[in-house]
XYZ file of N, CA and C in Angstrom:
792
model
N -18.855 -2.094 16.763
C -19.233 -2.688 18.040
C -18.169 -2.359 19.067
N -18.526 -1.876 20.202
C -17.567 -1.459 21.200
C -17.099 -2.660 22.007
N -15.774 -2.842 22.081
C -15.217 -3.950 22.841
C -15.131 -3.580 24.307
N -15.213 -4.599 25.160
C -15.151 -4.353 26.586
C -13.727 -4.264 27.076
N -13.551 -3.836 28.326
C -12.267 -3.810 28.969
C -11.311 -2.804 28.367
N -11.702 -1.542 28.303
C -10.860 -0.542 27.681
C -10.043 0.181 28.737
N -8.755 0.349 28.439
C -7.881 1.120 29.304
C -7.465 2.356 28.544
N -7.719 3.527 29.116
C -7.547 4.776 28.390
C -6.208 5.418 28.729
N -5.495 5.843 27.691
C -4.240 6.568 27.849
C -4.264 7.734 26.874
N -4.563 8.924 27.362
C -4.763 10.076 26.482
C -3.710 11.140 26.770
N -3.085 11.624 25.713
C -2.179 12.759 25.819
C -2.935 14.007 25.390
N -3.020 14.965 26.273
C -3.711 16.209 25.936
C -2.667 17.236 25.502
N -2.830 17.729 24.292
C -1.874 18.678 23.747
C -2.030 20.038 24.413
N -0.882 20.630 24.785
C -0.897 21.982 25.302
C -0.840 22.959 24.142
N -1.175 24.208 24.441
C -1.125 25.212 23.380
C 0.300 25.395 22.869
N 1.297 25.257 23.769
C 2.690 25.390 23.347
C 3.085 24.283 22.387
N 2.640 23.045 22.665
C 2.966 21.922 21.793
C 2.355 22.109 20.410
N 1.116 22.551 20.381
C 0.461 22.748 19.094
C 1.118 23.880 18.313
N 1.505 24.936 19.039
C 2.152 26.048 18.361
C 3.497 25.615 17.792
N 4.245 24.793 18.567
C 5.532 24.304 18.079
C 5.350 23.490 16.805
N 4.305 22.658 16.785
C 4.078 21.830 15.598
C 3.739 22.690 14.396
N 3.044 23.793 14.642
C 2.660 24.658 13.528
C 3.863 25.400 12.937
N 4.934 25.546 13.745
C 6.095 26.282 13.288
C 7.047 25.430 12.468
N 6.776 24.130 12.371
C 7.649 23.258 11.603
C 7.491 23.538 10.110
N 8.550 23.265 9.321
C 8.451 23.495 7.871
C 7.269 22.755 7.275
N 6.604 23.386 6.313
C 5.402 22.802 5.742
C 5.689 21.533 4.971
N 6.924 21.379 4.470
C 7.242 20.162 3.723
C 7.501 18.996 4.648
N 7.493 19.253 5.951
C 7.813 18.202 6.901
C 6.824 18.283 8.050
N 5.562 18.101 7.734
C 4.499 18.290 8.709
C 4.302 17.032 9.535
N 4.624 17.128 10.846
C 4.545 15.948 11.698
C 3.761 16.291 12.956
N 2.473 16.166 12.896
C 1.621 16.398 14.053
C 1.177 15.058 14.583
N 1.490 14.777 15.823
C 1.173 13.479 16.389
C 0.029 13.604 17.384
N -0.857 12.663 17.374
C -1.934 12.625 18.348
C -1.935 11.267 19.012
N -1.830 11.254 20.337
C -1.946 10.009 21.076
C -3.303 10.014 21.742
N -4.181 9.180 21.260
C -5.504 9.038 21.858
C -5.714 7.559 22.074
N -4.806 6.960 22.827
C -4.739 5.505 22.855
C -5.743 4.864 23.770
N -6.563 4.015 23.220
C -7.445 3.171 23.987
C -6.968 1.750 23.744
N -6.231 1.199 24.686
C -5.694 -0.132 24.479
C -6.750 -1.156 24.843
N -7.034 -2.055 23.914
C -8.094 -3.029 24.116
C -7.528 -4.253 24.806
N -8.080 -4.604 25.927
C -7.628 -5.756 26.690
C -8.764 -6.751 26.799
N -8.529 -7.952 26.334
C -9.537 -8.993 26.476
C -10.803 -8.717 25.711
N -10.684 -8.273 24.465
C -11.882 -8.003 23.673
C -12.663 -9.281 23.461
N -13.989 -9.218 23.492
C -14.804 -10.419 23.375
C -14.750 -11.022 21.988
N -14.798 -12.311 21.915
C -14.786 -13.012 20.633
C -16.190 -13.109 20.077
N -16.307 -13.067 18.760
C -17.580 -13.241 18.100
C -17.820 -14.722 17.844
N -19.024 -15.044 17.465
C -19.369 -16.432 17.191
C -18.487 -16.996 16.090
N -18.095 -16.155 15.136
C -17.288 -16.595 14.005
C -15.871 -16.950 14.402
N -15.487 -16.654 15.642
C -14.119 -16.858 16.069
C -13.274 -15.609 15.927
N -13.825 -14.573 15.291
C -13.112 -13.316 15.189
C -13.369 -12.472 16.425
N -12.476 -11.526 16.652
C -12.594 -10.619 17.787
C -13.288 -9.341 17.330
N -14.192 -8.850 18.142
C -14.916 -7.625 17.784
C -13.957 -6.451 17.651
N -14.141 -5.663 16.604
C -13.341 -4.455 16.443
C -13.714 -3.450 17.523
N -12.739 -2.727 18.059
C -13.073 -1.653 18.993
C -13.799 -0.533 18.255
N -14.481 0.297 19.000
C -15.253 1.391 18.413
C -14.304 2.457 17.871
N -14.246 2.587 16.571
C -13.311 3.523 15.947
C -13.613 4.975 16.287
N -14.844 5.264 16.678
C -15.195 6.662 16.950
C -14.507 7.194 18.203
N -13.827 6.324 18.945
C -13.070 6.813 20.103
C -11.932 7.738 19.666
N -11.607 7.727 18.375
C -10.552 8.585 17.849
C -11.096 9.841 17.173
N -12.354 10.165 17.392
C -12.921 11.352 16.742
C -12.181 12.626 17.146
N -11.796 12.726 18.419
C -11.067 13.915 18.861
C -9.701 14.007 18.187
N -9.055 12.861 18.021
C -7.761 12.852 17.340
C -7.909 13.320 15.900
N -8.944 12.842 15.224
C -9.158 13.245 13.839
C -9.502 14.733 13.748
N -10.238 15.220 14.733
C -10.572 16.644 14.748
C -9.319 17.494 14.929
N -8.378 17.014 15.734
C -7.119 17.727 15.916
C -6.325 17.767 14.621
N -6.273 16.640 13.920
C -5.620 16.626 12.611
C -6.271 17.647 11.676
N -7.601 17.653 11.657
C -8.329 18.532 10.740
C -8.070 20.003 11.051
N -8.024 20.351 12.335
C -7.753 21.741 12.709
C -6.356 22.158 12.267
N -5.409 21.271 12.448
C -4.043 21.570 12.014
C -3.984 21.721 10.495
N -4.642 20.809 9.796
C -4.629 20.840 8.332
C -5.242 22.128 7.789
N -6.266 22.643 8.482
C -6.950 23.844 8.012
C -6.044 25.073 8.046
N -4.989 25.022 8.857
C -4.105 26.175 9.017
C -2.755 25.988 8.333
N -2.562 24.846 7.699
C -1.266 24.540 7.105
C -1.442 23.919 5.728
N -0.407 23.997 4.928
C -0.409 23.336 3.628
C 0.554 22.162 3.677
N 0.455 21.291 2.683
C 1.252 20.075 2.691
C 1.879 19.851 1.330
N 3.030 19.193 1.317
C 3.724 18.980 0.048
C 3.001 17.982 -0.831
N 3.141 18.169 -2.121
C 2.608 17.179 -3.054
C 3.510 15.957 -3.043
N 2.927 14.808 -3.283
C 3.698 13.568 -3.379
C 4.499 13.277 -2.117
N 3.922 13.541 -0.966
C 4.603 13.273 0.301
C 4.548 11.789 0.645
N 5.346 11.418 1.637
C 5.243 10.102 2.251
C 4.470 10.258 3.551
N 3.388 9.522 3.703
C 2.588 9.555 4.921
C 2.963 8.357 5.786
N 3.356 8.630 7.027
C 3.572 7.587 8.017
C 2.307 7.503 8.860
N 1.729 6.320 8.965
C 0.454 6.189 9.656
C 0.418 4.882 10.436
N -0.306 4.890 11.561
C -0.429 3.676 12.352
C -0.506 3.971 13.833
N -0.111 3.011 14.626
C -0.288 3.080 16.071
C 0.877 3.799 16.748
N 1.078 3.548 18.044
C 2.014 4.355 18.827
C 3.462 4.254 18.368
N 3.835 3.177 17.692
C 5.200 3.102 17.164
C 5.431 4.171 16.100
N 4.380 4.571 15.407
C 4.463 5.685 14.459
C 4.428 7.008 15.211
N 3.584 7.098 16.228
C 3.485 8.327 17.016
C 4.839 8.694 17.612
N 5.528 7.696 18.165
C 6.788 7.957 18.841
C 7.982 8.138 17.931
N 7.774 7.954 16.655
C 8.858 8.029 15.669
C 9.023 9.476 15.230
N 10.129 10.086 15.566
C 10.365 11.480 15.189
C 10.805 11.525 13.729
N 9.851 11.249 12.868
C 10.151 11.091 11.448
C 10.738 12.350 10.827
N 10.333 13.504 11.329
C 10.843 14.747 10.762
C 12.344 14.872 10.893
N 12.870 14.544 12.069
C 14.307 14.635 12.298
C 15.059 13.446 11.724
N 14.409 12.303 11.677
C 15.096 11.076 11.281
C 15.116 10.856 9.765
N 14.262 11.561 9.047
C 14.259 11.465 7.587
C 14.391 12.871 6.999
N 15.513 13.534 7.260
C 15.666 14.932 6.822
C 15.614 15.053 5.304
N 14.947 16.109 4.875
C 14.852 16.366 3.446
C 13.751 15.611 2.742
N 13.084 14.713 3.439
C 12.008 13.942 2.823
C 10.673 14.625 3.098
N 9.891 14.946 2.075
C 8.562 15.507 2.326
C 7.665 14.447 2.944
N 7.253 14.658 4.168
C 6.474 13.630 4.843
C 5.439 14.233 5.771
N 4.488 13.400 6.127
C 3.406 13.747 7.046
C 3.250 12.579 8.000
N 3.267 12.842 9.300
C 3.082 11.779 10.292
C 1.663 11.862 10.837
N 0.920 10.812 10.651
C -0.453 10.763 11.138
C -0.681 9.506 11.989
N 0.254 9.283 12.913
C 0.072 8.193 13.857
C -0.957 8.548 14.916
N -1.729 7.571 15.349
C -2.646 7.776 16.476
C -2.574 6.547 17.374
N -2.044 6.771 18.576
C -1.668 5.685 19.472
C -2.838 4.870 19.974
N -2.596 3.558 20.091
C -3.624 2.644 20.551
C -4.491 2.111 19.441
N -4.219 2.511 18.208
C -5.082 2.117 17.094
C -4.826 0.693 16.639
N -5.822 0.136 15.978
C -5.732 -1.147 15.302
C -5.982 -0.917 13.810
N -5.717 -1.936 13.015
C -5.904 -1.768 11.573
C -7.352 -1.448 11.223
N -8.295 -1.973 11.966
C -9.701 -1.656 11.703
C -9.967 -0.162 11.876
N -9.250 0.479 12.815
C -9.390 1.923 12.998
C -8.818 2.671 11.797
N -7.697 2.184 11.298
C -7.085 2.828 10.141
C -7.965 2.691 8.905
N -8.621 1.558 8.756
C -9.577 1.390 7.660
C -10.694 2.427 7.786
N -11.178 2.598 9.000
C -12.283 3.529 9.248
C -11.879 4.970 8.906
N -10.633 5.329 9.213
C -10.179 6.708 9.034
C -9.170 6.852 7.892
N -9.268 6.016 6.884
C -8.310 6.080 5.786
C -8.385 7.410 5.041
N -9.553 7.985 4.927
C -9.692 9.281 4.257
C -8.993 10.374 5.061
N -9.240 10.397 6.375
C -8.710 11.459 7.230
C -7.199 11.377 7.408
N -6.643 10.177 7.391
C -5.221 10.012 7.699
C -4.333 9.789 6.483
N -4.918 9.392 5.365
C -4.102 9.055 4.197
C -4.595 9.742 2.922
N -5.803 9.434 2.503
C -6.254 9.810 1.163
C -6.298 11.311 0.938
N -6.619 12.065 1.962
C -6.749 13.510 1.767
C -5.430 14.168 1.377
N -4.312 13.494 1.629
C -3.001 14.068 1.325
C -2.455 13.632 -0.039
N -3.148 12.734 -0.706
C -2.722 12.202 -2.008
C -1.228 11.859 -1.987
N -0.810 10.975 -1.106
C 0.622 10.713 -0.950
C 1.212 9.889 -2.085
N 2.505 10.055 -2.272
C 3.242 9.190 -3.193
C 3.438 7.813 -2.560
N 3.717 7.818 -1.229
C 3.995 6.584 -0.499
C 3.297 6.626 0.849
N 2.815 5.481 1.292
C 2.241 5.331 2.629
C 3.061 4.285 3.373
N 3.590 4.653 4.531
C 4.292 3.715 5.403
C 3.366 3.415 6.572
N 2.999 2.155 6.756
C 1.980 1.808 7.742
C 2.492 0.778 8.737
N 2.190 1.042 10.012
C 2.483 0.066 11.067
C 1.226 -0.156 11.892
N 0.665 -1.336 11.784
C -0.455 -1.769 12.616
C -0.304 -3.274 12.865
N -1.082 -3.787 13.797
C -1.070 -5.211 14.079
C -0.601 -5.549 15.473
N 0.145 -4.641 16.075
C 0.651 -4.851 17.424
C -0.505 -4.931 18.419
N -1.336 -3.893 18.416
C -2.483 -3.865 19.329
C -3.540 -4.894 18.942
N -3.674 -5.135 17.653
C -4.643 -6.116 17.162
C -4.357 -7.495 17.739
N -3.086 -7.902 17.634
C -2.706 -9.229 18.114
C -2.841 -9.316 19.622
N -2.447 -8.258 20.315
C -2.583 -8.238 21.769
C -4.038 -8.360 22.195
N -4.949 -7.841 21.358
C -6.381 -7.906 21.659
C -6.991 -9.256 21.310
N -6.203 -10.153 20.733
C -6.697 -11.492 20.433
C -7.005 -11.767 18.983
N -6.757 -10.797 18.101
C -7.044 -11.013 16.683
C -6.013 -11.961 16.082
N -6.493 -12.915 15.292
C -5.623 -13.881 14.645
C -5.189 -13.378 13.272
N -4.277 -14.101 12.679
C -3.652 -13.640 11.442
C -4.650 -13.415 10.308
N -5.651 -14.284 10.169
C -6.602 -14.137 9.066
C -7.426 -12.866 9.205
N -7.868 -12.557 10.413
C -8.650 -11.348 10.630
C -7.809 -10.103 10.353
N -6.567 -10.107 10.826
C -5.698 -8.962 10.587
C -5.388 -8.812 9.103
N -5.155 -9.926 8.434
C -4.900 -9.887 6.993
C -6.070 -9.261 6.251
N -7.280 -9.636 6.602
C -8.455 -9.080 5.933
C -8.546 -7.575 6.138
N -8.192 -7.102 7.339
C -8.197 -5.664 7.588
C -7.125 -4.967 6.754
N -5.955 -5.574 6.667
C -4.890 -5.002 5.835
C -5.318 -4.934 4.374
N -5.929 -6.002 3.903
C -6.386 -6.016 2.513
C -7.399 -4.903 2.262
N -8.301 -4.702 3.203
C -9.308 -3.651 3.039
C -8.655 -2.277 2.988
N -7.664 -2.060 3.846
C -6.959 -0.780 3.853
C -6.210 -0.553 2.543
N -5.423 -1.534 2.141
C -4.622 -1.394 0.921
C -5.514 -1.186 -0.294
N -6.597 -1.936 -0.380
C -7.499 -1.799 -1.518
C -8.167 -0.430 -1.535
N -8.479 0.106 -0.354
C -9.066 1.447 -0.296
C -8.083 2.487 -0.820
N -6.819 2.359 -0.426
C -5.802 3.312 -0.876
C -5.573 3.202 -2.377
N -5.370 1.989 -2.858
C -5.008 1.809 -4.265
C -6.182 2.014 -5.216
N -7.391 1.807 -4.733
C -8.556 2.103 -5.570
C -8.705 3.608 -5.765
N -8.504 4.358 -4.688
C -8.632 5.813 -4.767
C -7.433 6.449 -5.450
N -6.249 5.889 -5.223
C -5.013 6.486 -5.724
C -4.100 5.381 -6.264
N -4.339 4.937 -7.482
C -3.650 3.757 -8.024
C -2.132 3.880 -8.114
N -1.606 5.091 -8.158
C -0.157 5.245 -8.296
C 0.570 5.297 -6.960
N -0.160 5.242 -5.866
C 0.459 5.292 -4.541
C 1.153 3.975 -4.222
N 2.257 4.075 -3.533
C 2.979 2.902 -3.054
C 2.662 2.701 -1.578
N 2.416 1.459 -1.175
C 2.122 1.130 0.220
C 3.263 0.289 0.776
N 3.877 0.773 1.844
C 4.971 0.064 2.509
C 4.470 -0.407 3.871
N 4.367 -1.709 4.039
C 3.859 -2.297 5.279
C 5.037 -2.724 6.140
N 5.102 -2.211 7.355
C 6.138 -2.622 8.295
C 5.659 -3.833 9.083
N 6.530 -4.808 9.243
C 6.161 -6.015 9.984
C 5.843 -5.685 11.436
N 5.027 -6.507 12.056
C 4.755 -6.362 13.484
C 6.037 -6.692 14.236
N 6.410 -5.838 15.144
C 7.685 -5.998 15.842
C 7.560 -6.950 17.036
N 8.644 -7.643 17.380
C 8.675 -8.384 18.636
C 8.897 -7.401 19.785
N 8.443 -7.726 20.961
C 8.681 -6.864 22.119
C 8.722 -7.701 23.383
N 9.310 -7.135 24.414
C 9.370 -7.815 25.708
C 7.971 -7.989 26.279
N 7.155 -6.952 26.180
C 5.836 -6.967 26.810
C 4.881 -7.948 26.151
N 5.043 -8.179 24.855
C 4.090 -9.016 24.119
C 4.754 -10.253 23.504
N 5.812 -10.695 24.148
C 6.526 -11.859 23.642
C 5.644 -13.096 23.627
N 4.672 -13.144 24.524
C 3.791 -14.321 24.596
C 2.937 -14.487 23.345
N 2.718 -13.411 22.597
C 1.925 -13.514 21.366
C 2.795 -13.390 20.117
N 4.090 -13.472 20.281
C 4.981 -13.377 19.135
C 4.707 -14.451 18.082
N 4.420 -15.700 18.459
C 4.105 -16.685 17.408
C 2.935 -16.264 16.522
N 1.894 -15.680 17.105
C 0.769 -15.218 16.296
C 1.169 -14.012 15.448
N 1.997 -13.154 16.002
C 2.504 -12.030 15.212
C 3.295 -12.527 14.013
N 4.090 -13.565 14.213
C 4.849 -14.140 13.101
C 3.918 -14.704 12.031
N 2.840 -15.334 12.475
C 1.865 -15.864 11.514
C 1.229 -14.728 10.721
N 0.909 -13.636 11.404
C 0.333 -12.481 10.709
C 1.334 -11.876 9.741
N 2.576 -11.751 10.178
C 3.608 -11.214 9.290
C 3.743 -12.045 8.022
N 3.729 -13.364 8.181
C 3.866 -14.244 7.018
C 2.694 -14.079 6.059
N 1.486 -13.974 6.612
C 0.297 -13.821 5.770
C 0.304 -12.481 5.041
N 0.687 -11.430 5.750
C 0.703 -10.098 5.143
C 1.814 -9.995 4.101
N 2.965 -10.589 4.384
C 4.049 -10.577 3.401
C 3.633 -11.300 2.119
N 2.981 -12.443 2.275
C 2.517 -13.177 1.091
C 1.529 -12.338 0.289
N 0.640 -11.640 0.979
C -0.316 -10.763 0.298
C 0.404 -9.643 -0.446
N 1.441 -9.081 0.163
C 2.159 -7.967 -0.467
C 2.786 -8.375 -1.791
N 3.085 -9.640 -1.943
C 3.742 -10.117 -3.156
C 2.783 -10.229 -4.344
N 1.506 -9.986 -4.101
C 0.523 -10.070 -5.185
C 0.359 -8.761 -5.940
N 0.996 -7.679 -5.453
C 0.842 -6.372 -6.095
C 2.174 -5.635 -6.020
N 2.687 -5.218 -7.149
C 3.990 -4.549 -7.196
C 3.983 -3.208 -6.487
N 2.814 -2.673 -6.191
C 2.731 -1.386 -5.496
C 2.796 -1.537 -3.989
N 2.853 -2.761 -3.501
C 2.842 -3.036 -2.064
C 4.141 -3.730 -1.678
N 4.812 -3.202 -0.662
C 6.043 -3.803 -0.157
C 5.884 -4.152 1.316
N 6.486 -5.234 1.719
C 6.521 -5.660 3.119
C 7.957 -5.516 3.607
N 8.145 -4.780 4.691
C 9.483 -4.508 5.216
C 9.616 -5.141 6.597
N 10.578 -6.014 6.740
C 10.827 -6.704 8.006
C 11.650 -5.808 8.925
N 10.991 -5.231 9.930
C 11.703 -4.411 10.911
C 11.944 -5.177 12.202
N 11.458 -6.412 12.275
C 11.504 -7.161 13.523
C 12.734 -8.006 13.735
N 13.241 -8.630 12.691
C 14.368 -9.551 12.854
C 15.569 -8.859 13.482
N 15.845 -7.638 13.066
C 16.988 -6.896 13.599
C 16.791 -6.484 15.056
N 15.574 -6.624 15.575
C 15.299 -6.278 16.969
C 15.505 -7.465 17.901
N 15.876 -8.599 17.349
C 16.146 -9.798 18.143
C 17.648 -9.963 18.334
N 18.032 -10.436 19.527
C 19.436 -10.672 19.808
C 19.893 -12.022 19.296
N 21.142 -12.356 19.577
C 21.687 -13.644 19.139
C 20.982 -14.808 19.823
N 20.347 -14.526 20.969
C 19.588 -15.560 21.676
C 18.171 -15.715 21.136
N 17.823 -14.923 20.127
C 16.491 -15.007 19.545
C 15.421 -14.263 20.305
N 15.810 -13.507 21.326
C 14.865 -12.760 22.151
C 14.971 -11.266 21.850
N 13.915 -10.502 22.167
C 13.976 -9.058 21.933
C 15.139 -8.418 22.689
N 15.814 -7.514 22.042
C 16.953 -6.817 22.649
C 16.443 -5.773 23.645
N 16.719 -5.926 24.939
C 16.146 -5.040 25.959
C 16.456 -3.570 25.740
N 17.627 -3.257 25.180
C 18.019 -1.859 25.027
C 17.170 -1.115 24.005
N 16.361 -1.849 23.261
C 15.530 -1.215 22.239
C 14.170 -0.776 22.772
N 13.906 -1.036 24.070
C 12.579 -0.772 24.625
C 12.668 0.076 25.888
N 11.658 0.920 26.073
C 11.544 1.701 27.304
C 11.033 0.792 28.411
N 10.765 1.370 29.572
C 10.432 0.576 30.740
C 9.217 -0.310 30.615
N 8.263 0.045 29.746
C 7.070 -0.792 29.614
C 7.311 -2.031 28.763
N 8.500 -2.136 28.170
C 8.828 -3.310 27.373
C 8.112 -3.376 26.037
N 7.406 -2.321 25.679
C 6.613 -2.300 24.446
C 7.056 -1.198 23.496
N 7.085 0.016 24.001
C 7.449 1.147 23.156
C 8.970 1.253 23.053
N 9.427 1.885 21.985
C 10.845 1.826 21.653
C 11.643 3.025 22.160
N 12.896 2.753 22.454
C 13.874 3.777 22.781
C 14.413 4.380 21.480
N 15.188 5.468 21.582
C 15.838 5.973 20.369
C 16.668 4.910 19.657
N 17.278 4.002 20.422
C 18.058 2.924 19.797
C 17.162 2.011 18.968
N 15.939 1.799 19.433
C 14.995 0.996 18.663
C 14.639 1.661 17.347
N 14.418 2.970 17.416
C 14.106 3.701 16.182
C 15.315 3.794 15.258
N 16.524 3.772 15.834
C 17.714 3.733 14.985
C 17.688 2.494 14.089
N 17.265 1.368 14.664
C 17.164 0.129 13.894
C 16.163 0.304 12.758
N 15.011 0.854 13.086
C 13.974 1.063 12.070
C 14.433 2.042 10.995
N 15.101 3.118 11.417
C 15.526 4.140 10.455
C 16.333 3.534 9.318
N 17.314 2.747 9.681
C 18.211 2.187 8.672
C 17.457 1.292 7.696
N 16.575 0.456 8.236
C 15.839 -0.490 7.395
C 14.857 0.237 6.482
N 14.098 1.162 7.057
C 13.053 1.837 6.287
C 13.654 2.811 5.279
N 14.715 3.498 5.662
C 15.362 4.401 4.717
C 15.844 3.641 3.493
N 16.433 2.468 3.706
C 16.902 1.668 2.575
C 15.742 1.257 1.685
N 14.610 0.941 2.306
C 13.439 0.521 1.529
C 12.854 1.663 0.715
N 12.958 2.886 1.236
C 12.351 4.026 0.561
C 13.246 4.642 -0.504
N 14.529 4.385 -0.427
C 15.456 5.010 -1.369
C 15.324 4.413 -2.765
N 15.572 5.222 -3.798
C 15.584 4.687 -5.167
C 16.611 3.562 -5.283
N 16.224 2.493 -5.933
C 17.115 1.358 -6.059
C 17.064 0.416 -4.879
N 16.211 0.736 -3.890
C 16.105 -0.105 -2.712
C 15.142 -1.250 -2.924
N 14.498 -1.651 -1.845
C 13.620 -2.820 -1.864
C 12.527 -2.713 -2.916
N 11.924 -1.536 -3.051
C 10.798 -1.396 -3.975
C 11.235 -1.649 -5.419
N 12.395 -1.122 -5.783
C 12.881 -1.331 -7.147
C 13.116 -2.812 -7.411
N 13.669 -3.505 -6.420
C 13.918 -4.939 -6.591
C 12.610 -5.712 -6.665
N 11.618 -5.286 -5.853
C 10.308 -5.933 -5.862
C 9.671 -5.808 -7.247
N 9.680 -4.608 -7.785
C 9.052 -4.379 -9.081
C 9.782 -5.134 -10.189
N 11.111 -5.158 -10.105
C 11.878 -5.879 -11.115
C 11.565 -7.367 -11.063
N 11.378 -7.877 -9.859
C 11.073 -9.295 -9.696
C 9.722 -9.667 -10.263
N 8.810 -8.686 -10.346
C 7.489 -8.936 -10.909
C 7.404 -8.501 -12.371
N 8.551 -8.104 -12.907
C 8.564 -7.715 -14.311
C 7.888 -6.397 -14.577
N 7.932 -5.483 -13.589
C 7.286 -4.182 -13.731
C 8.360 -3.137 -13.942
N 8.242 -2.358 -14.970
C 9.220 -1.316 -15.251
C 8.930 -0.060 -14.467
N 9.893 0.833 -14.410
C 9.730 2.103 -13.694
C 8.989 3.112 -14.551
């Protein structure tokens, strides 16, 4: 169902940009597509849930991924980074050197969009690990924690049903200057998703938000660009340290599995 009040922000790739992406090492394939349709004031359904935006608005983005994939190969057992604009803006190739990875962020997306395109963005690569960031746009559009949790569950179950040995790393919804008014709901969603992650040793929840708050408990301004939403390199520096620790052997995942009595 198409939600009303759409504001379009589209980045059109130039031939030079696409050629540059094709020249990157195949073990570190990072093609980003920003096809952001930010949903503002989406209408509520009778059930109290907010209507999902029309996922087909990302068909061009998926077609761009497919064209790139047709001309390139990808590493086995890669880590796929997927999600909204915070993933798009993350220069994962440079920030995680030596790690076989694929970046399939598409800006403006919600978790319902990722569920819709799980095959195109995740499953086709048969990844060892999936790092996912969604929920920012969902909460801004009015979705409450239960609705977002259900979308996360659908995504995780789709991944683990198709590829049972894959690990899913969920990044918490970040606080920001622009969306501070909905931070309490984001916290509720984070708590619900973290609790869900504890039910399966293959799923980890990584808190990237606490370190983005200052001693006053407010978002640190230096971590955000002028719109107060998207992150500066300093913001990604914070994420790099946290996520790298979570992905390394002996990091968060090993402790999670040990706590559930699961051997390596």
